[in-house]
Amino acid sequence: MSIFMMLKLLFEGLGLSALVFFVTLIFSLPLGLILCFGRMSKNFIIRNITKFYISVMRGTPLMLQLFVVFFGPYYLFGIRMGSSYRIPAVLIGFVINYAAYFAEIYRGGIESIPVGQYEAAKMLGYNKVQTFVRIIFPQVVKRITPSVTNEVITLVKDTSLAFVLSVLEMFTIAKQIAAAETSMLPYFLAGAIYYIVDFVIAMISEKIEKKMSFYK
């Protein structure tokens, strides 16, 4: 098989990897913020339920969570899920996992803001929502951008875990080609693609940090 054919097949798998990547970001970033507020809630029950959820998501392997999401409906409720559920299960597993990590990143960013800024905003007549949106959140974004970027880069590589549910993303296709061709070349090509994507993400993150540099 020629290198061009290998790349063609890998890019076909990259499409599914991209789906997992973008869907995870679109849903886990806002869900993480909701979990963050729950984690910081003054309500004892909400705070501890959220804390336990985040602890479980961060303390167990993503691979195990994917298995639970896919096989859980059958073993817990006797509901048989067909093969069409594989991709939704991957997406659900990734979203609930990464939301927990983003929640802790958000919490660290919010708690790093001096209390005096809240008091100053109150003196200026801002309510809690206005204070958070106009004053706190922009500073939080600047402070957490490096940590969020690290998680996003990890997400790019973690999309390869979709193979545990027999989802044909890029790395799975690379393994199939490598086995058929008895060659390591597909792995190197897949690694190069992962690196290029991560490099682009890092560059975008750097530009965001520069644009947010006026927030101290």
Coordinates of N, CA and C in Angstrom, one line a residue:
M1 N 0.8 -1.2 0.0 CA 0.0 0.0 0.0 C 0.9 1.3 0.0
S2 N 0.6 2.2 -0.9 CA 1.4 3.4 -1.0 C 1.1 4.3 0.2
I3 N 2.0 5.2 0.5 CA 1.9 6.2 1.6 C 0.7 7.1 1.4
F4 N 0.4 7.4 0.1 CA -0.8 8.3 -0.1 C -2.1 7.6 0.2
M5 N -2.1 6.3 -0.1 CA -3.3 5.5 0.3 C -3.5 5.4 1.8
M6 N -2.3 5.2 2.5 CA -2.3 5.2 3.9 C -2.9 6.5 4.5
L7 N -2.4 7.6 4.0 CA -2.8 8.9 4.5 C -4.3 9.1 4.2
K8 N -4.8 8.7 3.0 CA -6.2 8.8 2.7 C -7.0 8.1 3.7
L9 N -6.7 6.9 4.1 CA -7.4 6.1 5.1 C -7.3 6.7 6.4
L10 N -6.1 7.2 6.8 CA -6.0 7.9 8.1 C -6.8 9.1 8.2
F11 N -6.9 9.9 7.1 CA -7.7 11.1 7.2 C -9.2 10.8 7.3
E12 N -9.6 9.7 6.7 CA -11.0 9.2 6.9 C -11.3 9.0 8.4
G13 N -10.3 8.3 9.0 CA -10.5 8.1 10.5 C -10.4 9.4 11.3
L14 N -9.6 10.3 10.8 CA -9.4 11.6 11.4 C -10.7 12.3 11.5
G15 N -11.6 12.1 10.6 CA -12.9 12.8 10.6 C -13.7 12.4 11.8
L16 N -13.7 11.1 12.2 CA -14.4 10.6 13.4 C -13.7 11.1 14.6
S17 N -12.3 11.1 14.6 CA -11.6 11.6 15.7 C -11.9 13.1 16.0
A18 N -12.1 13.9 14.9 CA -12.5 15.3 15.0 C -13.9 15.4 15.6
L19 N -14.8 14.5 15.2 CA -16.1 14.6 15.7 C -16.1 14.4 17.2
V20 N -15.3 13.4 17.7 CA -15.2 13.2 19.2 C -14.6 14.4 19.8
F21 N -13.6 15.0 19.2 CA -12.9 16.1 19.8 C -13.8 17.3 19.9
F22 N -14.5 17.7 18.8 CA -15.3 18.9 18.8 C -16.6 18.8 19.7
V23 N -17.2 17.6 19.6 CA -18.4 17.4 20.4 C -18.0 17.4 21.9
T24 N -16.9 16.8 22.3 CA -16.5 16.8 23.6 C -16.2 18.3 24.1
L25 N -15.6 19.1 23.3 CA -15.3 20.5 23.7 C -16.6 21.3 23.8
I26 N -17.5 21.1 22.9 CA -18.7 21.9 22.8 C -19.6 21.7 24.0
F27 N -19.6 20.4 24.5 CA -20.5 20.1 25.6 C -19.8 20.1 27.0
S28 N -18.5 19.7 27.0 CA -17.8 19.5 28.3 C -17.4 20.9 28.9
L29 N -17.1 21.9 28.0 CA -16.7 23.2 28.6 C -17.8 23.8 29.4
P30 N -19.1 24.0 28.8 CA -20.1 24.6 29.6 C -20.6 23.7 30.7
L31 N -20.6 22.3 30.5 CA -21.0 21.4 31.6 C -20.0 21.5 32.7
G32 N -18.7 21.7 32.4 CA -17.7 21.9 33.4 C -17.9 23.1 34.3
L33 N -18.4 24.2 33.6 CA -18.7 25.4 34.4 C -19.9 25.2 35.4
I34 N -20.9 24.4 34.9 CA -22.0 24.1 35.8 C -21.5 23.3 37.0
L35 N -20.7 22.3 36.7 CA -20.2 21.4 37.8 C -19.3 22.3 38.7
C36 N -18.6 23.2 38.2 CA -17.8 24.1 39.0 C -18.6 24.9 40.0
F37 N -19.7 25.4 39.5 CA -20.6 26.2 40.4 C -21.2 25.2 41.4
G38 N -21.5 24.0 41.0 CA -22.0 23.0 42.0 C -21.0 22.7 43.0
R39 N -19.8 22.6 42.6 CA -18.7 22.2 43.5 C -18.4 23.4 44.5
M40 N -18.7 24.6 44.1 CA -18.5 25.8 45.0 C -19.8 26.2 45.7
S41 N -20.8 25.5 45.5 CA -22.1 25.8 46.1 C -22.1 25.8 47.6
K42 N -22.9 26.7 48.2 CA -23.0 26.7 49.7 C -23.9 25.6 50.2
N43 N -24.7 25.0 49.3 CA -25.6 23.9 49.6 C -24.7 22.7 49.9
F44 N -24.8 22.1 51.0 CA -24.0 21.0 51.4 C -24.2 19.8 50.5
I45 N -25.5 19.5 50.2 CA -25.8 18.3 49.3 C -25.3 18.5 47.9
I46 N -25.6 19.6 47.3 CA -25.1 19.9 45.9 C -23.6 19.8 45.9
R47 N -23.0 20.5 46.8 CA -21.5 20.6 46.8 C -20.9 19.2 46.9
N48 N -21.4 18.4 47.8 CA -20.8 17.1 48.0 C -21.1 16.1 46.9
I49 N -22.3 16.1 46.3 CA -22.6 15.3 45.2 C -21.7 15.6 44.0
T50 N -21.6 16.9 43.8 CA -20.7 17.3 42.7 C -19.2 16.9 42.9
K51 N -18.8 17.1 44.2 CA -17.4 16.8 44.6 C -17.2 15.3 44.3
F52 N -18.2 14.4 44.7 CA -18.1 13.0 44.5 C -18.0 12.6 43.0
Y53 N -18.9 13.3 42.2 CA -18.9 13.0 40.8 C -17.5 13.3 40.2
I54 N -17.0 14.5 40.5 CA -15.7 14.9 39.9 C -14.6 14.0 40.4
S55 N -14.7 13.5 41.6 CA -13.7 12.6 42.1 C -13.7 11.3 41.4
V56 N -14.9 10.8 41.1 CA -15.0 9.5 40.4 C -14.5 9.6 39.0
M57 N -14.9 10.7 38.3 CA -14.6 10.9 36.9 C -13.0 11.1 36.7
R58 N -12.4 11.8 37.7 CA -11.0 12.0 37.6 C -10.2 10.8 38.2
G59 N -10.8 10.0 39.0 CA -10.1 8.9 39.7 C -10.2 7.6 39.0
T60 N -11.0 7.5 38.0 CA -11.1 6.2 37.3 C -10.7 6.4 35.8
P61 N -10.2 5.3 35.2 CA -9.8 5.5 33.8 C -10.9 5.8 32.8
L62 N -10.6 6.7 31.8 CA -11.6 7.0 30.8 C -12.0 5.8 30.1
M63 N -11.1 4.8 29.9 CA -11.5 3.6 29.2 C -12.6 2.8 29.9
L64 N -12.4 2.8 31.2 CA -13.5 2.1 32.1 C -14.8 2.8 32.0
Q65 N -14.8 4.1 32.0 CA -16.0 4.9 31.9 C -16.7 4.7 30.5
L66 N -15.9 4.5 29.5 CA -16.5 4.2 28.2 C -17.2 2.9 28.2
F67 N -16.6 1.9 28.8 CA -17.3 0.6 29.0 C -18.6 0.7 29.8
V68 N -18.5 1.5 30.8 CA -19.7 1.6 31.7 C -20.9 2.3 30.9
V69 N -20.5 3.3 30.2 CA -21.6 4.1 29.4 C -22.2 3.1 28.3
F70 N -21.3 2.3 27.7 CA -21.8 1.5 26.6 C -22.6 0.2 27.2
F71 N -22.0 -0.5 28.1 CA -22.6 -1.7 28.6 C -23.5 -1.5 29.8
G72 N -23.4 -0.3 30.4 CA -24.3 0.0 31.6 C -25.8 -0.2 31.4
P73 N -26.3 0.3 30.3 CA -27.8 0.2 30.1 C -28.3 -1.3 30.2
Y74 N -27.4 -2.2 29.7 CA -27.8 -3.6 29.6 C -27.7 -4.2 31.0
Y75 N -26.5 -4.1 31.7 CA -26.2 -4.7 32.9 C -27.0 -4.1 34.1
L76 N -27.4 -2.8 34.0 CA -28.1 -2.2 35.0 C -29.7 -2.2 34.8
F77 N -30.1 -2.1 33.6 CA -31.5 -2.0 33.3 C -32.0 -3.1 32.3
G78 N -31.1 -3.9 31.8 CA -31.5 -4.9 30.9 C -31.9 -4.4 29.5
I79 N -31.4 -3.2 29.2 CA -31.7 -2.6 27.9 C -30.6 -2.9 26.9
R80 N -30.9 -3.6 25.8 CA -29.8 -3.9 24.8 C -29.6 -2.7 23.9
M81 N -28.4 -2.3 23.8 CA -28.1 -1.2 22.9 C -27.3 -1.8 21.7
G82 N -27.8 -1.4 20.5 CA -27.2 -1.9 19.3 C -25.9 -1.3 19.0
S83 N -25.3 -1.7 17.9 CA -24.0 -1.1 17.5 C -24.0 0.3 17.1
S84 N -25.2 0.8 16.8 CA -25.4 2.2 16.5 C -25.2 3.1 17.7
Y85 N -25.2 2.5 18.9 CA -25.0 3.3 20.1 C -23.5 3.5 20.4
R86 N -22.6 2.9 19.7 CA -21.2 2.9 20.0 C -20.6 4.4 19.9
I87 N -20.9 5.1 18.9 CA -20.4 6.5 18.7 C -21.1 7.4 19.8
P88 N -22.4 7.3 20.0 CA -23.0 8.1 21.1 C -22.4 7.8 22.4
A89 N -22.1 6.5 22.7 CA -21.5 6.1 24.0 C -20.1 6.7 24.1
V90 N -19.3 6.8 23.1 CA -18.0 7.4 23.1 C -18.2 8.9 23.4
L91 N -19.1 9.5 22.7 CA -19.3 11.0 22.9 C -19.7 11.3 24.4
I92 N -20.7 10.5 24.9 CA -21.1 10.7 26.2 C -20.0 10.5 27.2
G93 N -19.2 9.4 27.0 CA -18.1 9.1 27.9 C -17.1 10.2 28.0
F94 N -16.7 10.7 26.8 CA -15.7 11.8 26.8 C -16.3 13.0 27.4
V95 N -17.5 13.4 27.1 CA -18.1 14.6 27.7 C -18.1 14.6 29.2
I96 N -18.6 13.6 29.8 CA -18.8 13.5 31.2 C -17.4 13.4 31.9
N97 N -16.4 12.8 31.2 CA -15.1 12.8 31.8 C -14.4 14.1 31.8
Y98 N -14.4 14.7 30.6 CA -13.6 16.0 30.5 C -14.3 17.1 31.2
A99 N -15.6 17.1 31.4 CA -16.3 18.1 32.1 C -15.8 18.2 33.6
A100 N -15.5 17.0 34.1 CA -15.0 17.0 35.5 C -13.6 17.7 35.6
Y101 N -12.8 17.4 34.6 CA -11.5 18.1 34.6 C -11.6 19.6 34.4
F102 N -12.4 20.0 33.5 CA -12.6 21.4 33.3 C -13.2 22.1 34.5
A103 N -14.1 21.4 35.2 CA -14.7 22.0 36.4 C -13.6 22.4 37.4
E104 N -12.7 21.5 37.6 CA -11.6 21.8 38.6 C -10.7 22.9 38.1
I105 N -10.5 23.0 36.8 CA -9.7 24.1 36.2 C -10.4 25.4 36.5
Y106 N -11.7 25.4 36.2 CA -12.5 26.6 36.4 C -12.5 27.0 37.9
R107 N -12.6 26.1 38.7 CA -12.7 26.4 40.2 C -11.3 27.0 40.6
G108 N -10.3 26.4 40.2 CA -9.0 27.0 40.5 C -8.8 28.4 40.0
G109 N -9.3 28.7 38.8 CA -9.2 30.0 38.3 C -10.0 31.0 39.0
I110 N -11.3 30.6 39.4 CA -12.2 31.5 40.1 C -11.7 31.8 41.5
E111 N -11.2 30.8 42.2 CA -10.7 31.0 43.5 C -9.4 31.7 43.6
S112 N -8.7 31.9 42.5 CA -7.5 32.6 42.5 C -7.7 34.1 42.4
I113 N -8.9 34.6 42.1 CA -9.2 36.0 42.0 C -9.4 36.6 43.4
P114 N -8.6 37.7 43.7 CA -8.7 38.3 45.0 C -10.1 38.7 45.4
V115 N -10.5 38.5 46.7 CA -11.8 38.8 47.2 C -12.1 40.3 47.0
G116 N -11.0 41.1 47.0 CA -11.2 42.6 46.9 C -11.9 43.0 45.6
Q117 N -11.7 42.2 44.6 CA -12.3 42.6 43.3 C -13.8 42.4 43.4
Y118 N -14.3 41.4 44.1 CA -15.7 41.2 44.3 C -16.3 42.4 45.1
E119 N -15.5 42.8 46.1 CA -16.0 43.9 47.0 C -16.0 45.2 46.2
A120 N -15.0 45.4 45.4 CA -14.9 46.7 44.6 C -16.1 46.7 43.6
A121 N -16.4 45.6 43.0 CA -17.6 45.5 42.0 C -18.9 45.8 42.7
K122 N -19.0 45.3 44.0 CA -20.2 45.6 44.7 C -20.4 47.0 45.0
M123 N -19.2 47.7 45.3 CA -19.2 49.1 45.6 C -19.6 49.9 44.4
L124 N -19.3 49.4 43.2 CA -19.7 50.1 42.0 C -21.1 49.8 41.5
G125 N -21.8 49.0 42.3 CA -23.2 48.7 42.0 C -23.5 47.5 41.1
Y126 N -22.4 46.7 40.9 CA -22.6 45.5 40.1 C -23.3 44.4 40.9
N127 N -24.2 43.6 40.3 CA -24.8 42.5 41.0 C -23.9 41.3 40.8
K128 N -24.2 40.1 41.3 CA -23.3 39.0 41.3 C -23.1 38.5 39.8
V129 N -24.1 38.5 39.0 CA -24.0 38.1 37.6 C -23.1 39.0 36.8
Q130 N -23.3 40.3 37.0 CA -22.5 41.3 36.3 C -21.1 41.3 36.7
T131 N -20.9 41.1 38.0 CA -19.5 41.0 38.5 C -18.8 39.8 37.9
F132 N -19.4 38.7 37.8 CA -18.8 37.5 37.3 C -18.5 37.6 35.8
V133 N -19.5 38.1 35.0 CA -19.4 38.1 33.6 C -18.4 39.2 33.1
R134 N -18.5 40.4 33.8 CA -17.7 41.6 33.3 C -16.3 41.7 33.9
I135 N -16.2 41.2 35.1 CA -14.9 41.4 35.9 C -14.2 40.1 36.1
I136 N -14.8 39.1 36.7 CA -14.2 37.9 37.1 C -13.9 37.0 35.9
F137 N -14.9 36.7 35.1 CA -14.7 35.7 34.1 C -13.6 36.0 33.1
P138 N -13.4 37.3 32.6 CA -12.3 37.5 31.7 C -10.9 37.2 32.3
Q139 N -10.8 37.5 33.6 CA -9.5 37.2 34.3 C -9.3 35.7 34.4
V140 N -10.4 35.0 34.7 CA -10.4 33.6 34.9 C -9.9 32.9 33.6
V141 N -10.5 33.4 32.4 CA -10.1 32.9 31.1 C -8.6 33.0 30.9
K142 N -8.1 34.1 31.2 CA -6.6 34.4 31.0 C -5.8 33.4 31.9
R143 N -6.2 33.2 33.1 CA -5.5 32.4 34.0 C -5.6 30.9 33.7
I144 N -6.7 30.5 33.2 CA -6.9 29.0 33.0 C -6.5 28.6 31.6
T145 N -6.2 29.5 30.7 CA -6.0 29.2 29.3 C -4.9 28.1 29.2
P146 N -3.7 28.3 29.9 CA -2.7 27.2 29.7 C -3.2 25.8 30.2
S147 N -3.9 25.8 31.3 CA -4.4 24.5 31.8 C -5.4 23.9 30.9
V148 N -6.3 24.7 30.3 CA -7.3 24.3 29.4 C -6.7 23.7 28.1
T149 N -5.6 24.5 27.7 CA -4.9 24.0 26.5 C -4.3 22.6 26.7
N150 N -3.7 22.4 27.9 CA -3.1 21.1 28.2 C -4.2 20.0 28.1
E151 N -5.4 20.3 28.6 CA -6.5 19.3 28.6 C -6.9 19.1 27.1
V152 N -7.0 20.1 26.3 CA -7.4 20.0 24.9 C -6.4 19.2 24.2
I153 N -5.1 19.4 24.4 CA -4.1 18.6 23.7 C -4.2 17.2 24.1
T154 N -4.5 16.9 25.4 CA -4.7 15.5 25.9 C -5.9 14.9 25.2
L155 N -6.9 15.7 25.0 CA -8.1 15.2 24.4 C -7.9 14.7 23.0
V156 N -7.0 15.5 22.2 CA -6.7 15.1 20.9 C -6.1 13.6 20.9
K157 N -5.2 13.4 21.8 CA -4.6 12.0 21.9 C -5.6 11.0 22.5
D158 N -6.4 11.4 23.4 CA -7.4 10.5 24.0 C -8.5 10.0 23.1
T159 N -8.7 10.7 22.0 CA -9.7 10.2 21.0 C -9.4 8.8 20.5
S160 N -8.1 8.4 20.6 CA -7.7 7.1 20.2 C -8.3 6.0 21.1
L161 N -8.8 6.4 22.3 CA -9.4 5.4 23.2 C -10.8 5.0 22.7
A162 N -11.3 5.6 21.7 CA -12.6 5.2 21.1 C -12.5 3.8 20.6
F163 N -11.3 3.3 20.3 CA -11.1 1.9 19.8 C -11.7 0.9 20.7
V164 N -11.8 1.2 22.0 CA -12.3 0.1 23.0 C -13.7 -0.2 22.7
L165 N -14.5 0.7 22.0 CA -15.8 0.4 21.7 C -15.9 0.1 20.2
S166 N -14.8 -0.3 19.6 CA -14.8 -0.7 18.2 C -15.2 0.5 17.2
V167 N -14.9 1.7 17.6 CA -15.1 2.8 16.8 C -13.9 3.1 16.0
L168 N -14.1 3.2 14.7 CA -12.9 3.3 13.8 C -12.4 4.7 13.6
E169 N -11.8 5.2 14.7 CA -11.1 6.5 14.6 C -9.7 6.3 14.0
M170 N -8.9 7.4 13.9 CA -7.7 7.4 13.1 C -6.7 6.3 13.7
F171 N -6.5 6.3 15.0 CA -5.5 5.4 15.5 C -5.9 3.9 15.3
T172 N -7.1 3.6 15.4 CA -7.6 2.2 15.1 C -7.3 1.8 13.7
I173 N -7.6 2.8 12.7 CA -7.3 2.5 11.3 C -5.8 2.3 11.1
A174 N -5.0 3.1 11.8 CA -3.5 3.0 11.7 C -3.1 1.6 12.2
K175 N -3.7 1.1 13.2 CA -3.4 -0.3 13.7 C -3.7 -1.3 12.7
Q176 N -4.9 -1.1 12.1 CA -5.3 -2.1 11.1 C -4.4 -2.1 9.9
I177 N -4.0 -0.9 9.4 CA -3.1 -0.9 8.3 C -1.7 -1.5 8.7
A178 N -1.3 -1.1 9.8 CA 0.0 -1.6 10.3 C 0.0 -3.2 10.4
A179 N -1.1 -3.8 10.8 CA -1.2 -5.2 10.9 C -1.2 -5.8 9.5
A180 N -2.0 -5.2 8.6 CA -2.1 -5.7 7.2 C -0.8 -5.6 6.4
E181 N -0.1 -4.5 6.7 CA 1.1 -4.2 5.9 C 2.4 -4.6 6.6
T182 N 2.2 -5.1 7.9 CA 3.4 -5.4 8.7 C 4.4 -4.3 8.6
S183 N 4.0 -3.1 8.9 CA 4.8 -1.9 8.8 C 4.5 -1.0 10.0
M184 N 5.5 -0.3 10.5 CA 5.3 0.7 11.5 C 5.0 2.1 10.9
L185 N 5.0 2.2 9.6 CA 4.8 3.5 8.9 C 3.5 4.1 9.3
P186 N 2.4 3.4 9.3 CA 1.1 4.0 9.7 C 1.1 4.6 11.0
Y187 N 1.8 4.0 12.0 CA 1.9 4.6 13.3 C 2.6 5.9 13.3
F188 N 3.7 6.0 12.5 CA 4.5 7.2 12.4 C 3.6 8.3 11.8
L189 N 2.9 7.9 10.7 CA 2.0 8.9 10.1 C 0.9 9.4 11.0
A190 N 0.3 8.5 11.7 CA -0.7 8.9 12.7 C -0.1 9.8 13.8
G191 N 1.1 9.5 14.2 CA 1.7 10.3 15.3 C 2.0 11.7 14.7
A192 N 2.4 11.8 13.5 CA 2.7 13.1 12.9 C 1.4 13.9 12.8
I193 N 0.3 13.3 12.4 CA -1.0 14.0 12.3 C -1.4 14.5 13.7
Y194 N -1.3 13.7 14.7 CA -1.6 14.1 16.1 C -0.7 15.3 16.5
Y195 N 0.5 15.2 16.2 CA 1.5 16.3 16.6 C 1.1 17.6 15.9
I196 N 0.8 17.5 14.6 CA 0.4 18.7 13.8 C -0.8 19.4 14.4
V197 N -1.8 18.6 14.8 CA -3.1 19.1 15.3 C -2.8 19.7 16.7
D198 N -2.0 19.1 17.5 CA -1.6 19.6 18.8 C -0.8 20.9 18.7
F199 N 0.0 21.0 17.7 CA 0.8 22.2 17.5 C -0.1 23.3 17.1
V200 N -1.0 23.1 16.3 CA -2.0 24.2 15.9 C -2.8 24.7 17.1
I201 N -3.2 23.7 17.9 CA -4.0 24.1 19.1 C -3.1 24.9 20.1
A202 N -1.8 24.6 20.2 CA -0.9 25.3 21.1 C -0.7 26.7 20.5
M203 N -0.6 26.9 19.2 CA -0.4 28.2 18.6 C -1.7 29.1 18.8
I204 N -2.9 28.5 18.7 CA -4.1 29.2 18.9 C -4.2 29.7 20.3
S205 N -3.8 28.8 21.2 CA -3.8 29.1 22.7 C -2.9 30.3 23.0
E206 N -1.7 30.3 22.3 CA -0.8 31.3 22.6 C -1.3 32.7 22.1
K207 N -2.0 32.7 21.0 CA -2.6 33.9 20.5 C -3.7 34.4 21.4
I208 N -4.5 33.5 22.0 CA -5.5 33.9 22.9 C -4.9 34.5 24.2
E209 N -3.8 33.9 24.7 CA -3.1 34.4 25.8 C -2.6 35.8 25.6
K210 N -2.1 36.1 24.4 CA -1.6 37.4 24.1 C -2.7 38.4 24.0
K211 N -3.9 38.0 23.4 CA -5.0 38.9 23.4 C -5.6 39.2 24.7
M212 N -5.4 38.3 25.7 CA -6.0 38.5 27.0 C -4.9 39.1 27.9
S213 N -3.8 39.5 27.4 CA -2.7 40.0 28.2 C -3.0 41.3 29.0
F214 N -4.0 42.0 28.6 CA -4.3 43.3 29.3 C -5.1 43.0 30.6
Y215 N -5.5 41.7 30.8 CA -6.1 41.4 32.1 C -5.0 40.9 33.1
K216 N -5.0 41.5 34.2 CA -3.9 41.2 35.2 C -4.5 40.3 36.3

